[in-house]
Amino acid sequence: MVFEDWFNDHFVSAVERYCASKGLPFKVLLVLDNVPGHPPNLSNMHPNVKVVYLPPITTSLIQPMHQRAIANFKAYYLRRTIRSALRAVEGNKELTLKEFWKGYNIAGAVKNIARAWDEIKVTTLNGAWKKLCPQFVNSFEGFEQAHDVETVTRKIVGQSKRLKLDLEAEDVTELLASHGEELSSKDLIELEKQMIEEEEEAPQPKVRALTVKGLSEGFAYLEKCLAAFEGEDPNIASPDSHEEFQGFEATGPVSSPTSSDSQAPADATP
């Protein structure tokens, strides 16, 4: 599904735009390595795209991406990742390198991958076709930036020292070479064991359980709060006003004197 999405929604449209910008007919040759993971109907997925597969067991010999392109890319990616860790740790003195790695997520990795790939020079991609299609790169004079990996390796070692990592150039070279090897069952078991150990080492928050005493005290405070709010609510009669209202009902209101009542004594006066 991932390959088909890339082929239909990204590769075909990108190549079609490129051909249009160069005034070239939209006829494409897609060269793939010979692995069983590719869709079986790939050759019939687009009429303008012809798919050919490299012979088996020739990856390191003629596959374009293995002609220093991948080696340079992995070195650039490692340098960017170490640089990200260095900036994070130096920017936050309370952050440890281990905590940084735990927070290093897929989004951060994808960003570093994209930026590392942008560092690949056009001469590297051009020279990658030297063994497979030499007629297309006749002007190629060799990988003039083959020393780039060595330069980047020295920078990685320097940055690792600032992170207090005991890395040498040979360690970086071995690390980059190991990325091209498939993980064995033993490696996968060891990796899973390491992940479990890291999870067990992480501090677990204590779970607080509710108690009857605590609930009782909480409800008691809640009742006091409600009583206080009711006492301040102008729409709720206070106990004093309620007693006054009851007295009013028992004795009746004291009527104010009418105009006739107030004039009666005056008429009786001689």
XYZ file of N, CA and C in Angstrom, residues 11 28-33 52 54 61-69 117 121-138 140 143:
117
model
N 5.331 9.799 -7.236
C 6.338 9.586 -8.278
C 5.841 10.000 -9.665
N 8.853 7.239 -19.020
C 9.708 7.080 -17.851
C 10.176 5.633 -17.731
N 11.451 5.476 -17.354
C 12.012 4.176 -17.033
C 12.303 4.157 -15.535
N 11.624 3.295 -14.811
C 11.793 3.173 -13.367
C 12.613 1.920 -13.077
N 13.792 2.105 -12.488
C 14.702 1.000 -12.177
C 14.563 0.671 -10.689
N 14.260 -0.594 -10.390
C 14.072 -1.039 -9.010
C 14.980 -2.216 -8.695
N 15.276 -2.373 -7.419
C 16.033 -3.555 -7.016
C 15.102 -4.767 -7.024
N 11.708 -1.790 -14.767
C 12.681 -2.873 -14.950
C 13.340 -3.146 -13.605
N 16.610 -4.782 -11.381
C 18.020 -5.149 -11.443
C 18.171 -6.650 -11.201
N 26.905 -3.699 -6.433
C 27.728 -3.545 -7.634
C 27.232 -2.442 -8.555
N 25.930 -2.432 -8.842
C 25.433 -1.500 -9.863
C 24.242 -0.654 -9.416
N 23.616 -0.976 -8.281
C 22.452 -0.188 -7.895
C 22.870 1.253 -7.639
N 22.224 2.217 -8.304
C 22.671 3.615 -8.206
C 22.742 4.147 -6.785
N 21.746 3.850 -5.963
C 21.721 4.419 -4.617
C 22.861 3.911 -3.746
N 23.448 2.794 -4.111
C 24.549 2.239 -3.320
C 25.906 2.750 -3.791
N 25.911 3.625 -4.776
C 27.163 4.205 -5.240
C 27.396 5.539 -4.520
N 27.591 5.462 -3.218
C 27.936 6.562 -2.321
C 26.751 7.437 -1.948
N 25.635 7.371 -2.635
C 24.494 8.228 -2.286
C 23.968 7.886 -0.891
N 18.678 14.507 3.198
C 18.604 14.186 1.763
C 18.839 15.436 0.913
N 24.510 16.112 -2.960
C 24.858 16.960 -4.098
C 24.423 16.326 -5.425
N 24.183 17.187 -6.393
C 23.782 16.713 -7.730
C 24.879 15.841 -8.332
N 26.134 16.168 -8.078
C 27.234 15.370 -8.635
C 27.201 13.943 -8.092
N 26.765 13.789 -6.833
C 26.666 12.448 -6.257
C 25.583 11.641 -6.965
N 24.427 12.248 -7.169
C 23.328 11.555 -7.847
C 23.680 11.283 -9.305
N 24.394 12.190 -9.938
C 24.807 11.967 -11.325
C 25.787 10.811 -11.419
N 26.765 10.810 -10.510
C 27.771 9.756 -10.542
C 27.239 8.402 -10.123
N 26.075 8.381 -9.431
C 25.508 7.111 -8.996
C 25.124 6.219 -10.170
N 24.957 6.816 -11.356
C 24.555 6.039 -12.536
C 25.755 5.593 -13.380
N 26.950 5.859 -12.904
C 28.150 5.571 -13.692
C 28.260 4.094 -14.055
N 27.995 3.192 -13.083
C 28.153 1.760 -13.354
C 26.982 1.181 -14.133
N 25.788 1.727 -13.904
C 24.603 1.161 -14.542
C 24.375 1.736 -15.930
N 24.506 3.039 -16.104
C 24.281 3.706 -17.402
C 25.413 4.685 -17.666
N 26.599 4.206 -17.958
C 27.753 5.100 -18.144
C 27.569 6.083 -19.290
N 26.716 5.742 -20.270
C 26.525 6.645 -21.402
C 25.821 7.939 -21.008
N 25.165 7.931 -19.863
C 24.457 9.128 -19.416
C 25.329 10.048 -18.566
N 26.468 9.559 -18.132
C 27.320 10.353 -17.234
C 28.752 10.359 -17.762
N 28.902 10.617 -19.025
C 30.236 10.605 -19.612
C 31.128 11.698 -19.041
N 31.277 12.523 -16.014
C 31.561 12.251 -14.604
C 33.049 12.008 -14.413
N 33.915 10.669 -7.815
C 33.208 11.231 -6.658
C 34.136 12.227 -5.971
